[in-house]
Coordinates of C-alpha atoms in Angstrom, one line a residue:
Chain A
M221 CA -2.6 -0.3 23.0
P222 CA -2.6 -4.2 23.1
A223 CA -0.2 -6.1 21.0
I224 CA 0.9 -3.1 19.2
E225 CA 4.3 -4.8 18.3
H226 CA 2.2 -7.3 16.1
Y227 CA 0.4 -4.4 14.1
P228 CA 3.0 -4.3 11.1
I229 CA 2.5 -7.8 10.3
I230 CA -1.2 -7.9 11.0
M231 CA -1.5 -4.9 8.5
V232 CA 0.5 -6.6 5.8
A233 CA -0.9 -10.1 6.2
G234 CA -4.4 -8.9 6.7
L235 CA -4.5 -6.8 3.6
L236 CA -2.9 -9.5 1.3
L237 CA -5.4 -12.1 2.7
L238 CA -8.3 -9.9 2.3
A239 CA -7.2 -9.2 -1.3
F240 CA -7.8 -13.0 -2.0
I241 CA -11.1 -13.2 -0.3
M242 CA -12.5 -10.2 -2.4
P243 CA -13.3 -12.1 -5.7
L244 CA -15.2 -14.7 -3.6
L245 CA -16.9 -11.9 -1.9
Y246 CA -17.7 -10.5 -5.4
I247 CA -19.5 -13.6 -6.6
W248 CA -21.2 -14.2 -3.3
K249 CA -22.3 -10.8 -1.9
R250 CA -21.7 -8.2 -4.7
N251 CA -22.2 -5.1 -2.8
W252 CA -20.0 -6.0 0.1
C253 CA -16.8 -5.5 -1.7
E254 CA -16.4 -1.8 -1.6
P255 CA -17.4 -1.5 2.2
V256 CA -15.0 -4.4 3.1
A257 CA -12.2 -2.8 1.2
I258 CA -12.7 0.7 2.6
F259 CA -12.9 -0.9 6.2
A260 CA -9.8 -2.8 5.6
I261 CA -7.8 0.3 4.5
S262 CA -9.4 2.4 7.4
V263 CA -8.2 -0.3 10.0
A264 CA -4.6 -0.2 8.4
L265 CA -4.9 3.7 8.6
V266 CA -5.7 3.6 12.2
M267 CA -2.9 0.9 12.8
S268 CA -0.4 3.0 11.1
L269 CA -1.4 6.1 13.0
C270 CA -1.0 4.0 16.2
I271 CA 2.4 2.8 14.9
I272 CA 3.7 6.3 14.2
Y273 CA 2.5 7.4 17.7
E274 CA 4.3 4.5 19.4
V275 CA 7.5 5.1 17.2
V276 CA 7.6 8.8 18.4
Q277 CA 6.5 8.3 21.9
G278 CA 7.0 4.8 23.1
D279 CA 9.6 2.1 22.7
A280 CA 7.6 -1.0 21.5
F281 CA 9.5 -0.7 18.0
E282 CA 13.1 -0.4 19.2
E283 CA 13.7 -3.9 18.5
G284 CA 12.7 -5.4 15.1
Y285 CA 9.8 -7.9 14.8
W286 CA 11.3 -11.3 13.8
M287 CA 8.7 -13.5 11.9
G288 CA 8.0 -16.7 13.8
G289 CA 10.4 -15.8 16.3
W290 CA 13.5 -16.8 14.2
E291 CA 15.7 -14.2 15.6
H292 CA 18.7 -13.2 13.4
F293 CA 17.8 -16.0 11.0
G294 CA 14.4 -15.0 9.8
I295 CA 12.7 -12.2 8.0
E296 CA 12.6 -8.9 10.2
F297 CA 10.1 -6.1 10.0
K298 CA 11.4 -2.9 11.5
A299 CA 9.0 0.2 11.9
D300 CA 11.3 3.0 12.1
Y301 CA 10.3 6.8 11.6
L302 CA 10.6 6.8 7.8
S303 CA 8.6 3.7 7.3
S304 CA 5.9 4.6 9.8
Y305 CA 5.6 7.9 8.1
M306 CA 5.3 6.1 4.7
L307 CA 2.8 3.8 6.1
A308 CA 0.6 6.7 7.2
V309 CA 1.0 8.4 3.7
I310 CA 0.2 5.2 1.9
H311 CA -3.0 4.4 3.7
G312 CA -4.2 8.0 4.3
V313 CA -4.1 8.8 0.5
G314 CA -4.9 5.2 -0.4
L315 CA -8.1 5.5 1.6
L316 CA -9.3 8.6 -0.1
I317 CA -8.4 7.3 -3.6
L318 CA -10.6 4.2 -2.9
I319 CA -13.6 6.2 -1.7
Y320 CA -13.2 8.3 -4.9
G321 CA -12.8 5.2 -7.0
I322 CA -16.1 3.7 -6.1
G323 CA -18.0 6.3 -8.1
D324 CA -15.5 6.5 -10.9
L325 CA -15.0 2.9 -11.5
K326 CA -18.7 2.3 -12.1
K327 CA -18.1 4.3 -15.4
E328 CA -14.6 3.3 -16.4
L329 CA -14.7 -0.6 -15.7
V330 CA -17.0 -3.3 -17.0
E331 CA -19.3 -4.9 -14.5
K332 CA -17.5 -8.3 -14.6
V333 CA -14.0 -7.0 -13.5
R334 CA -15.0 -4.6 -10.7
G335 CA -14.6 -7.1 -7.9
W336 CA -11.1 -7.8 -9.2
Y337 CA -10.1 -4.2 -9.0
Y338 CA -10.5 -4.2 -5.2
T339 CA -8.3 -7.3 -5.0
L340 CA -5.5 -5.7 -6.9
Y341 CA -5.9 -2.6 -5.1
L342 CA -5.6 -4.4 -1.6
L343 CA -2.8 -6.4 -2.7
L344 CA -0.9 -3.1 -3.9
M345 CA -1.6 -1.5 -0.4
G346 CA -0.5 -4.5 1.4
A347 CA 2.7 -5.0 -0.7
M348 CA 3.5 -1.4 -0.4
S349 CA 3.2 -1.5 3.4
G350 CA 5.4 -4.5 3.4
M351 CA 8.0 -2.5 1.2
A352 CA 8.0 0.2 3.8
L353 CA 8.5 -2.2 6.8
T354 CA 10.7 -4.9 5.7
N355 CA 14.3 -5.0 6.8
D356 CA 15.3 -7.9 4.6
L357 CA 16.5 -7.3 1.1
F358 CA 15.0 -10.5 -0.4
N359 CA 11.6 -9.9 1.2
L360 CA 11.7 -6.5 -0.3
F361 CA 12.4 -8.1 -3.7
V362 CA 9.2 -10.1 -3.2
F363 CA 7.1 -7.2 -2.2
M364 CA 8.6 -5.2 -5.0
E365 CA 7.4 -7.9 -7.5
I366 CA 3.9 -7.9 -6.0
V367 CA 3.6 -4.0 -6.3
A368 CA 4.9 -4.3 -9.8
I369 CA 2.5 -7.0 -11.1
S370 CA -0.6 -5.3 -9.2
A371 CA 0.4 -1.9 -10.4
C372 CA 0.6 -3.1 -14.1
A373 CA -2.7 -5.0 -13.5
I374 CA -4.6 -1.9 -12.3
I375 CA -3.7 -0.4 -15.5
S376 CA -4.4 -3.2 -17.8
I377 CA -7.7 -4.0 -16.1
K378 CA -9.4 -1.4 -18.3
E379 CA -9.1 -3.4 -21.5
D380 CA -8.4 -0.7 -24.2
R381 CA -5.5 -0.9 -26.5
E382 CA -3.7 2.1 -25.1
C383 CA -3.8 0.7 -21.5
L384 CA -2.7 -2.9 -22.6
E385 CA 0.2 -1.5 -24.5
A386 CA 1.2 1.0 -21.7
S387 CA 1.0 -1.7 -19.2
F388 CA 3.1 -4.1 -21.2
K389 CA 6.0 -1.3 -21.4
Y390 CA 5.8 -0.8 -17.7
L391 CA 5.9 -4.4 -17.0
I392 CA 9.0 -5.0 -19.3
L393 CA 10.9 -2.0 -17.8
S394 CA 10.0 -2.9 -14.4
A395 CA 11.2 -6.5 -14.9
M396 CA 14.6 -4.8 -16.0
G397 CA 14.6 -2.8 -12.7
T398 CA 13.8 -6.1 -10.7
G399 CA 16.7 -7.9 -12.6
C400 CA 19.2 -5.2 -11.7
Y401 CA 17.9 -5.3 -8.1
L402 CA 18.4 -9.1 -7.7
L403 CA 21.8 -8.9 -9.3
S404 CA 22.7 -6.3 -6.7
V405 CA 21.5 -8.2 -3.9
A406 CA 23.5 -11.3 -5.1
M407 CA 26.6 -9.0 -5.0
I408 CA 25.7 -7.8 -1.5
Y409 CA 25.1 -11.3 -0.4
M410 CA 28.5 -12.4 -2.0
I411 CA 30.4 -9.9 0.3
T412 CA 28.3 -10.1 3.4
G413 CA 26.4 -13.4 3.7
Y414 CA 23.5 -11.6 5.1
M415 CA 20.2 -10.4 3.8
N416 CA 19.1 -8.3 6.8
L417 CA 19.6 -4.6 6.2
D418 CA 21.3 -3.9 9.6
M419 CA 23.6 -6.9 9.5
V420 CA 24.5 -6.0 5.9
G421 CA 25.2 -2.4 6.9
E422 CA 27.6 -3.7 9.8
T423 CA 29.4 -6.4 7.6
M424 CA 29.8 -3.9 4.7
A425 CA 31.5 -1.5 6.9
L426 CA 34.2 -4.0 7.5
G427 CA 34.6 -5.0 4.0
V428 CA 34.8 -1.6 2.4
G429 CA 38.7 -1.9 1.8
E430 CA 38.6 -5.5 0.7
Y431 CA 35.8 -5.5 -2.0
P432 CA 35.4 -2.1 -3.3
L433 CA 34.3 -3.2 -6.8
N434 CA 31.6 -5.4 -5.6
I435 CA 30.1 -2.7 -3.4
L436 CA 30.4 -0.2 -6.2
V437 CA 28.4 -2.4 -8.8
A438 CA 25.9 -3.2 -6.2
M439 CA 25.3 0.4 -5.4
S440 CA 25.1 1.6 -9.0
L441 CA 22.6 -1.5 -9.9
M442 CA 20.6 -0.4 -6.9
V443 CA 20.3 3.1 -8.2
V444 CA 19.5 2.0 -11.7
S445 CA 16.9 -0.4 -10.4
F446 CA 15.0 2.0 -8.1
G447 CA 15.5 4.9 -10.7
V448 CA 13.7 2.8 -13.4
K449 CA 10.9 2.0 -11.0
S450 CA 10.4 5.5 -9.6
A451 CA 11.0 7.2 -13.1
L452 CA 14.0 9.0 -12.5
F453 CA 14.7 11.2 -15.4
P454 CA 16.4 9.2 -18.2
L455 CA 14.8 6.1 -17.2
H456 CA 11.1 7.4 -17.2
V457 CA 9.9 6.4 -20.5
W458 CA 7.4 4.1 -19.3
L459 CA 5.7 6.5 -16.9
P460 CA 3.6 8.9 -19.2
D461 CA 1.8 6.4 -21.2
A462 CA 1.1 4.2 -18.2
H463 CA -0.1 6.8 -15.8
A464 CA -2.0 8.8 -18.4
S465 CA -4.0 5.9 -19.9
A466 CA -5.0 4.1 -16.7
P467 CA -8.4 4.5 -15.1
S468 CA -8.3 7.7 -13.0
P469 CA -8.1 6.1 -9.5
S470 CA -5.2 3.9 -10.7
S471 CA -3.4 7.0 -12.1
A472 CA -3.9 8.6 -8.7
V473 CA -2.3 5.7 -6.8
L474 CA 0.4 5.0 -9.3
S475 CA 1.6 8.7 -9.5
G476 CA 0.9 9.5 -5.9
L477 CA 2.2 6.4 -4.1
V478 CA 3.8 3.7 -6.2
I479 CA 6.7 5.7 -7.6
K480 CA 7.4 7.2 -4.0
I481 CA 7.7 3.8 -2.2
Y482 CA 10.6 2.8 -4.5
A483 CA 12.3 6.0 -3.6
V484 CA 11.8 5.4 0.1
A485 CA 13.3 1.8 -0.4
L486 CA 16.3 3.4 -2.0
V487 CA 16.9 5.8 0.8
H488 CA 16.6 3.0 3.3
I489 CA 19.2 0.8 1.3
L490 CA 21.6 3.6 0.5
F491 CA 21.8 5.0 4.0
R492 CA 21.6 1.9 6.0
A493 CA 23.2 -0.8 4.0
F494 CA 26.1 1.1 2.4
P495 CA 28.8 2.5 4.5
M496 CA 29.3 6.1 4.5
E497 CA 32.9 5.9 3.3
I498 CA 31.8 4.4 0.0
L499 CA 29.4 7.4 -0.4
K500 CA 32.3 9.8 0.3
E501 CA 34.5 8.0 -2.4
V502 CA 32.0 7.6 -5.1
P503 CA 30.1 10.8 -6.3
M504 CA 26.8 8.7 -6.2
T505 CA 24.7 11.4 -4.6
D506 CA 26.0 13.8 -7.2
I507 CA 24.9 11.6 -9.9
I508 CA 21.5 11.3 -8.4
L509 CA 21.4 15.2 -8.0
W510 CA 22.1 15.7 -11.7
M511 CA 19.6 13.0 -13.1
S512 CA 17.1 14.6 -10.6
T513 CA 17.8 18.3 -11.9
L514 CA 17.6 17.0 -15.5
G515 CA 14.3 15.4 -14.5
I516 CA 12.9 18.6 -12.9
I517 CA 13.5 20.7 -15.9
F518 CA 12.8 18.3 -18.7
G519 CA 9.8 16.8 -17.2
S520 CA 8.2 20.3 -17.0
I521 CA 9.1 21.1 -20.6
F522 CA 7.5 17.8 -21.8
A523 CA 4.5 18.6 -19.7
M524 CA 4.1 22.0 -21.3
V525 CA 3.7 20.6 -25.0
Q526 CA 1.0 18.0 -23.9
E527 CA -2.5 18.3 -25.0
N528 CA -4.0 15.6 -23.0
F529 CA -4.6 16.7 -19.5
K530 CA -3.7 13.4 -17.9
K531 CA -0.7 13.0 -19.9
M532 CA 0.6 16.6 -18.7
L533 CA 0.0 15.4 -15.0
A534 CA 2.0 12.3 -15.8
Y535 CA 4.9 14.3 -17.1
S536 CA 4.6 16.6 -14.3
S537 CA 5.1 13.6 -11.9
I538 CA 8.5 13.1 -13.6
A539 CA 9.4 16.5 -12.6
Q540 CA 8.1 16.2 -9.1
I541 CA 9.9 12.8 -8.4
G542 CA 13.0 14.8 -9.2
Y543 CA 12.5 16.8 -6.1
V544 CA 12.3 13.7 -3.9
F545 CA 15.5 12.5 -5.6
M546 CA 17.2 16.1 -5.3
G547 CA 16.7 15.7 -1.6
I548 CA 18.8 12.6 -1.7
G549 CA 21.3 14.1 -4.1
L550 CA 21.8 17.2 -2.0
F551 CA 22.9 14.9 0.9
D552 CA 26.6 15.5 1.3
P553 CA 28.5 12.6 3.0
E554 CA 31.3 15.0 3.8
R555 CA 29.0 17.1 5.8
P556 CA 26.3 14.5 7.2
E557 CA 25.0 17.1 9.8
E558 CA 23.3 19.2 6.9
T559 CA 20.2 17.1 6.4
E560 CA 17.6 20.1 5.6
A561 CA 17.5 19.1 1.9
L562 CA 16.9 15.2 2.6
V563 CA 14.2 16.3 5.0
G564 CA 12.7 18.5 2.2
G565 CA 12.8 15.6 -0.4
L566 CA 11.1 13.3 2.1
L567 CA 8.6 15.9 2.9
H568 CA 7.8 16.3 -1.0
I569 CA 6.8 12.5 -0.8
L570 CA 3.8 13.6 1.4
N571 CA 3.0 16.8 -0.4
H572 CA 3.2 15.3 -3.8
A573 CA 1.2 12.2 -2.9
V574 CA -1.4 14.6 -1.6
M575 CA -1.7 17.1 -4.6
K576 CA -0.9 14.8 -7.5
S577 CA -3.6 12.2 -6.5
M578 CA -6.0 15.1 -6.0
L579 CA -5.2 16.4 -9.5
F580 CA -5.8 13.1 -11.1
M581 CA -9.0 12.8 -9.4
I582 CA -10.1 16.1 -10.6
A583 CA -9.0 15.0 -14.1
G584 CA -11.2 12.0 -13.5
I585 CA -14.0 14.1 -12.4
I586 CA -13.9 16.1 -15.6
I587 CA -13.8 13.1 -17.7
Y588 CA -16.7 11.5 -15.6
S589 CA -18.9 14.5 -15.8
A590 CA -18.2 16.1 -19.3
G591 CA -16.0 13.5 -21.1
L592 CA -13.4 16.1 -21.8
K593 CA -9.8 15.0 -21.9
K594 CA -7.9 17.7 -24.0
I595 CA -6.7 20.8 -22.1
R596 CA -7.9 23.2 -24.9
D597 CA -11.5 22.0 -24.3
F598 CA -11.4 23.0 -20.7
D599 CA -12.3 26.7 -21.6
G600 CA -15.3 27.9 -19.5
I601 CA -15.8 24.7 -17.5
G602 CA -15.2 26.6 -14.2
N603 CA -18.7 27.9 -14.2
R604 CA -20.2 24.2 -14.5
L605 CA -17.7 22.3 -12.4
K606 CA -17.4 25.1 -9.7
W607 CA -15.8 23.0 -6.9
P608 CA -13.4 20.8 -8.7
M609 CA -11.9 23.9 -10.5
Y610 CA -11.6 25.7 -7.1
I611 CA -9.7 22.9 -5.5
F612 CA -7.7 22.6 -8.8
I613 CA -6.4 26.2 -8.1
I614 CA -5.2 25.0 -4.8
G615 CA -3.5 22.0 -6.3
S616 CA -1.8 24.1 -9.0
A617 CA -0.7 26.7 -6.4
S618 CA 0.9 23.8 -4.5
M619 CA 2.7 22.5 -7.7
V620 CA 4.0 25.9 -8.3
G621 CA 5.0 26.3 -4.7
I622 CA 3.0 29.4 -3.5
P623 CA 3.1 30.0 0.2
I624 CA 0.5 28.5 2.5
T625 CA 0.4 25.4 0.2
G626 CA 2.3 22.2 1.0
G627 CA 4.5 22.4 -2.3
F628 CA 5.9 25.6 -0.8
M629 CA 7.2 24.0 2.4
S630 CA 9.1 21.2 0.6
K631 CA 10.6 23.4 -2.0
L632 CA 11.8 26.0 1.0
H633 CA 13.5 23.0 2.8
L634 CA 15.2 21.8 -0.4
A635 CA 16.3 25.4 -1.2
Q636 CA 17.6 25.9 2.4
G637 CA 19.4 22.7 2.2
A638 CA 21.0 23.5 -1.1
I639 CA 22.3 26.7 0.3
A640 CA 23.4 24.8 3.4
V641 CA 25.8 22.6 1.4
D642 CA 26.9 25.6 -0.8
M643 CA 25.2 24.6 -3.9
P644 CA 23.1 27.7 -4.7
F645 CA 22.8 26.7 -8.3
F646 CA 20.0 24.1 -7.3
V647 CA 18.0 27.0 -5.7
M648 CA 18.1 28.5 -9.1
V649 CA 16.8 25.1 -10.5
I650 CA 14.0 25.0 -8.0
I651 CA 13.0 28.4 -9.0
A652 CA 13.2 27.8 -12.7
S653 CA 11.1 24.8 -12.3
S654 CA 8.5 26.6 -10.4
L655 CA 8.2 29.2 -13.2
L656 CA 7.8 26.3 -15.6
N657 CA 5.1 24.7 -13.4
A658 CA 3.3 28.1 -13.4
I659 CA 3.6 28.3 -17.1
Y660 CA 1.5 25.1 -17.6
Y661 CA -0.7 25.1 -14.5
M662 CA -1.9 28.5 -14.4
P663 CA -3.6 28.9 -17.9
I664 CA -5.7 25.9 -17.3
F665 CA -7.8 27.4 -14.5
I666 CA -7.6 30.9 -15.9
N667 CA -9.2 29.7 -19.1
A668 CA -11.5 27.6 -17.3
F669 CA -12.9 30.4 -15.3
L670 CA -12.5 33.5 -17.7
S671 CA -12.8 32.2 -21.2
E672 CA -16.0 31.9 -23.2
S673 CA -17.6 28.7 -22.6
K674 CA -18.0 26.4 -25.6
H675 CA -20.2 23.8 -23.7
E676 CA -23.7 25.3 -24.2
N677 CA -24.7 21.9 -25.6
V678 CA -22.5 19.5 -23.6
T679 CA -24.6 17.9 -20.8
F680 CA -22.6 17.9 -17.4
K681 CA -23.3 14.7 -15.4
P682 CA -23.8 15.6 -11.7
V683 CA -20.8 14.5 -9.7
P684 CA -21.7 12.2 -6.9
G685 CA -20.6 13.3 -3.4
S686 CA -18.5 10.0 -2.9
M687 CA -16.1 11.4 -5.6
M688 CA -16.3 15.1 -4.5
I689 CA -15.5 14.5 -0.8
P690 CA -12.1 12.8 -1.1
V691 CA -10.9 15.8 -3.4
V692 CA -12.2 18.4 -1.0
I693 CA -10.4 16.6 2.0
L694 CA -7.2 16.3 -0.1
G695 CA -7.4 20.0 -0.9
G696 CA -7.8 20.8 2.7
L697 CA -4.7 18.7 3.5
V698 CA -2.6 20.5 1.0
L699 CA -3.4 23.8 2.9
L700 CA -2.8 22.1 6.2
F701 CA 0.6 20.9 5.5
G702 CA 1.4 24.2 4.1
I703 CA 0.3 26.1 7.2
Y704 CA 1.3 23.5 9.9
P705 CA 4.0 21.2 8.7
A706 CA 5.7 21.1 12.1
P707 CA 4.7 17.7 13.3
V708 CA 5.6 15.9 10.0
I709 CA 8.9 17.8 9.7
G710 CA 9.6 16.8 13.4
V711 CA 9.0 13.0 12.5
L712 CA 11.2 13.5 9.3
E713 CA 14.0 15.1 11.2
S714 CA 14.2 12.1 13.6
A715 CA 13.9 9.7 10.6
V716 CA 16.8 11.4 8.9
E717 CA 18.9 11.5 12.1
S718 CA 18.3 7.8 12.6
L719 CA 19.2 7.0 8.9
I720 CA 22.4 9.0 9.0
Q721 CA 23.9 7.4 12.2
Chain B
M737 CA 46.3 -7.9 -16.3
M738 CA 47.3 -11.5 -15.8
E739 CA 45.6 -11.3 -12.5
T740 CA 42.3 -10.3 -13.9
I741 CA 42.4 -13.0 -16.5
E742 CA 43.3 -15.5 -13.9
S743 CA 40.5 -14.5 -11.6
L744 CA 38.2 -14.5 -14.6
L745 CA 39.2 -18.2 -15.4
H746 CA 38.8 -19.2 -11.8
N747 CA 35.4 -17.7 -11.5
Y748 CA 34.3 -18.5 -14.9
Y749 CA 30.6 -19.2 -13.5
Y750 CA 30.1 -15.6 -12.6
F751 CA 31.5 -14.3 -15.8
I752 CA 29.1 -16.7 -17.7
A753 CA 26.1 -15.5 -15.6
V754 CA 26.9 -11.8 -16.3
V755 CA 27.3 -12.5 -20.1
L756 CA 23.9 -14.2 -20.0
F757 CA 22.4 -11.0 -18.0
V758 CA 23.9 -8.6 -20.6
I759 CA 22.4 -10.7 -23.5
G760 CA 19.0 -10.7 -21.8
F761 CA 19.2 -6.9 -21.0
H762 CA 20.3 -6.2 -24.6
T763 CA 17.7 -8.2 -26.3
M764 CA 14.9 -7.1 -23.9
L765 CA 15.6 -3.3 -24.8
T766 CA 16.4 -3.5 -28.6
H767 CA 14.1 -6.2 -30.1
S768 CA 10.6 -5.0 -31.0
N769 CA 9.0 -8.5 -31.0
L770 CA 7.0 -8.6 -27.7
I771 CA 7.5 -12.4 -27.3
K772 CA 11.3 -12.0 -27.6
K773 CA 11.2 -9.3 -25.0
V774 CA 9.6 -12.0 -22.6
I775 CA 12.0 -14.6 -23.6
A776 CA 14.9 -12.2 -22.8
M777 CA 13.3 -11.3 -19.5
N778 CA 13.5 -14.9 -18.7
I779 CA 17.1 -15.1 -19.7
M780 CA 17.9 -12.2 -17.6
D781 CA 16.3 -13.5 -14.6
T782 CA 17.8 -16.9 -15.0
S783 CA 21.2 -15.6 -15.1
V784 CA 20.7 -13.8 -12.0
F785 CA 19.4 -17.0 -10.5
L786 CA 22.4 -18.8 -11.7
L787 CA 24.8 -16.2 -10.2
F788 CA 22.8 -16.4 -6.8
V789 CA 23.1 -20.3 -6.7
T790 CA 26.8 -20.4 -7.3
I791 CA 27.4 -18.0 -4.6
G792 CA 26.2 -20.7 -2.1
Y793 CA 28.3 -23.4 -3.7
V794 CA 31.3 -24.9 -1.7
Q795 CA 33.9 -26.7 -3.6
G796 CA 33.3 -30.4 -3.1
G797 CA 30.4 -29.7 -0.8
R798 CA 27.5 -32.0 -0.1
P799 CA 23.8 -31.3 -0.4
P800 CA 22.8 -29.8 3.1
I801 CA 20.6 -32.8 4.0
M802 CA 21.0 -34.2 7.5
D803 CA 20.5 -37.8 8.0
A804 CA 20.3 -39.4 11.3
V805 CA 23.9 -40.5 11.2
T806 CA 26.3 -37.5 12.4
P807 CA 28.4 -36.3 9.5
P808 CA 32.0 -37.4 9.3
A809 CA 34.3 -34.7 10.1
G810 CA 36.0 -32.7 7.4
V811 CA 32.8 -32.8 5.1
D812 CA 31.6 -29.6 3.9
Y813 CA 27.9 -28.7 3.1
I814 CA 26.9 -26.2 0.4
N815 CA 25.1 -23.0 1.6
P816 CA 21.4 -24.0 1.2
L817 CA 20.0 -20.3 1.8
P818 CA 20.6 -19.0 -1.8
S819 CA 19.0 -22.1 -3.2
A820 CA 15.9 -21.5 -1.1
L821 CA 15.7 -18.0 -2.0
I822 CA 15.9 -18.7 -5.7
L823 CA 13.0 -21.1 -5.5
T824 CA 11.0 -18.0 -4.5
G825 CA 12.7 -15.9 -7.3
I826 CA 11.7 -18.6 -9.9
I827 CA 8.0 -18.5 -8.7
V828 CA 8.1 -14.6 -8.9
A829 CA 9.6 -14.9 -12.4
I830 CA 7.0 -17.4 -13.6
S831 CA 4.1 -15.3 -12.4
V832 CA 5.5 -12.1 -14.2
T833 CA 6.0 -14.3 -17.4
A834 CA 2.4 -15.5 -17.1
Y835 CA 1.0 -12.0 -16.8
A836 CA 3.2 -10.7 -19.6
L837 CA 2.1 -13.5 -22.0
S838 CA -1.5 -12.8 -21.2
L839 CA -1.1 -9.3 -21.8
I840 CA 0.6 -10.3 -25.2
V841 CA -2.5 -12.2 -26.1
K842 CA -4.7 -9.3 -25.3
I843 CA -2.5 -6.9 -27.4
Y844 CA -2.7 -9.2 -30.3
K845 CA -6.5 -9.2 -30.2
F846 CA -6.7 -5.4 -30.3
Y847 CA -3.8 -4.6 -32.7
G848 CA -3.4 -7.8 -34.8
T849 CA 0.4 -7.8 -34.2
I850 CA 2.9 -8.4 -31.7
D851 CA 5.6 -6.2 -33.0
A852 CA 6.3 -3.0 -30.9
D853 CA 7.3 -0.9 -33.9
E854 CA 4.1 -1.8 -35.8
I855 CA 2.0 -1.1 -32.6
A856 CA 3.5 2.3 -32.4
E857 CA 2.9 3.1 -36.1
I858 CA -0.7 2.1 -35.7
R859 CA -1.2 4.3 -32.8
G860 CA 0.6 7.1 -34.6
R861 CA -1.6 6.8 -37.5
E862 CA -4.7 7.1 -35.1
E863 CA -3.6 10.2 -33.5

């Protein structure tokens, strides 16, 4: 493949550049916007698949990519296993959400702002790829802020009162997270004098004995900052409103991808910048473990009492991001060779991205077609919206963790990992949470198919194919990753191995 | 104890930055006025910027501007990197502030108030 070492920077710069051409295009050639955006993300998807192939097979990415050739001084992009995996997830799921969005946004957004939506979407995609790839703490901060602003903006672009308020709450809490992050970077820079993650890691290992307090404060600020941004349990307050009131494609991308990318960034920093000795001294992974456990249980309990379908899905996201953090928390620094839980947590990033964005799309389809938002109105819609509800069965089976779906595989790995580090209590947590998930997902489709229909006089708008096809593909992917997850797990095992070193 | 106080006095600028950070943090989370929240956000950002810039300062250092003359021996230059980074940080903070203020304008249009408690009350009444 020609010039493959330049693919990461071409991808990020291209998406960001194209984002700013989009509004011009919207003035000039209105109906080009959607195809151009889809083309851009498809190219990015192909590139990220090439990168992942090259990372696994070749050696083009063994050295980092220094911007402008400023070796050891400039910003470094580094495509390792974890970031290339995340790139493929972002662009794969992002492409399907975008295709779905074309139909949905025609109804949800006013004509005037629809071009801007693609600007924000491409900005978000470009900045998320940047966050996955960058090896520089300050560069990460800049990408984080682009993600934060564009994520808030794709909520507030639908100008109704709920969206604006939710978006403001999200912005303030995310600014708090950014403040903590920057303070933490300042602490790290104070000790090490570097911004580059690898060099920070090397220097920090030398300075552990000398500046333990600085490292401790930096680490806790880091966990708080990424915890706020990815809605770790007690810091989740912004999520339900923001994800439930946004337009459906935005909800799908926010719940499916945006909260995960912060978790990936935390994994990168926690394992590469901070020396293993400090993780052994401080029970940071235990704290993350307990926060995630509370999130898993309480997220599900809050989800049970919701009436609004999208709000229920949003609370369920809090529980599901708990699994990702549980994978980090179950990592035992005393026994770094037991990595199965971490693999399970990282695998859940993919599985949850696929299934949650699919469920939000189904919620969007129900709103698009029948205008129904409350769960109790869903009785009997299974006969009218057959395919969406069939796929919903797959999605909820995966949420519960029934075998042959993706959700089962990640829960299996987490449970095995919990046993490997002698913490069988957390297997119980996983089982209890599966039961709770079953309690609130199962009745929806049972009622949808078996209850008396109350919708004789509601007209169901036909759902366009461009909205149905992505949902069907994602449904297929849920089953595929449940039946044949071996390649993904292979990549993740190498990823964890290279992180722990 | 004495050592802690001494090191605090010696590094008073770090201390001030942290105090500012806590003021901003507290105001942002406890005040219900949205404009005050944005102001607090700026105080918090500024405190981090101050901390960052002071890290790069060298006692008695000169601005790191090279002229044609070779510098005399024994002259220290301050570290320019934190200052350069903070320029970027300020730009980021400005754009977040601008976006937050524009959201407040819209919120005022829809709710007729910029008080978070009143907004919650209005929304509670609707449901």
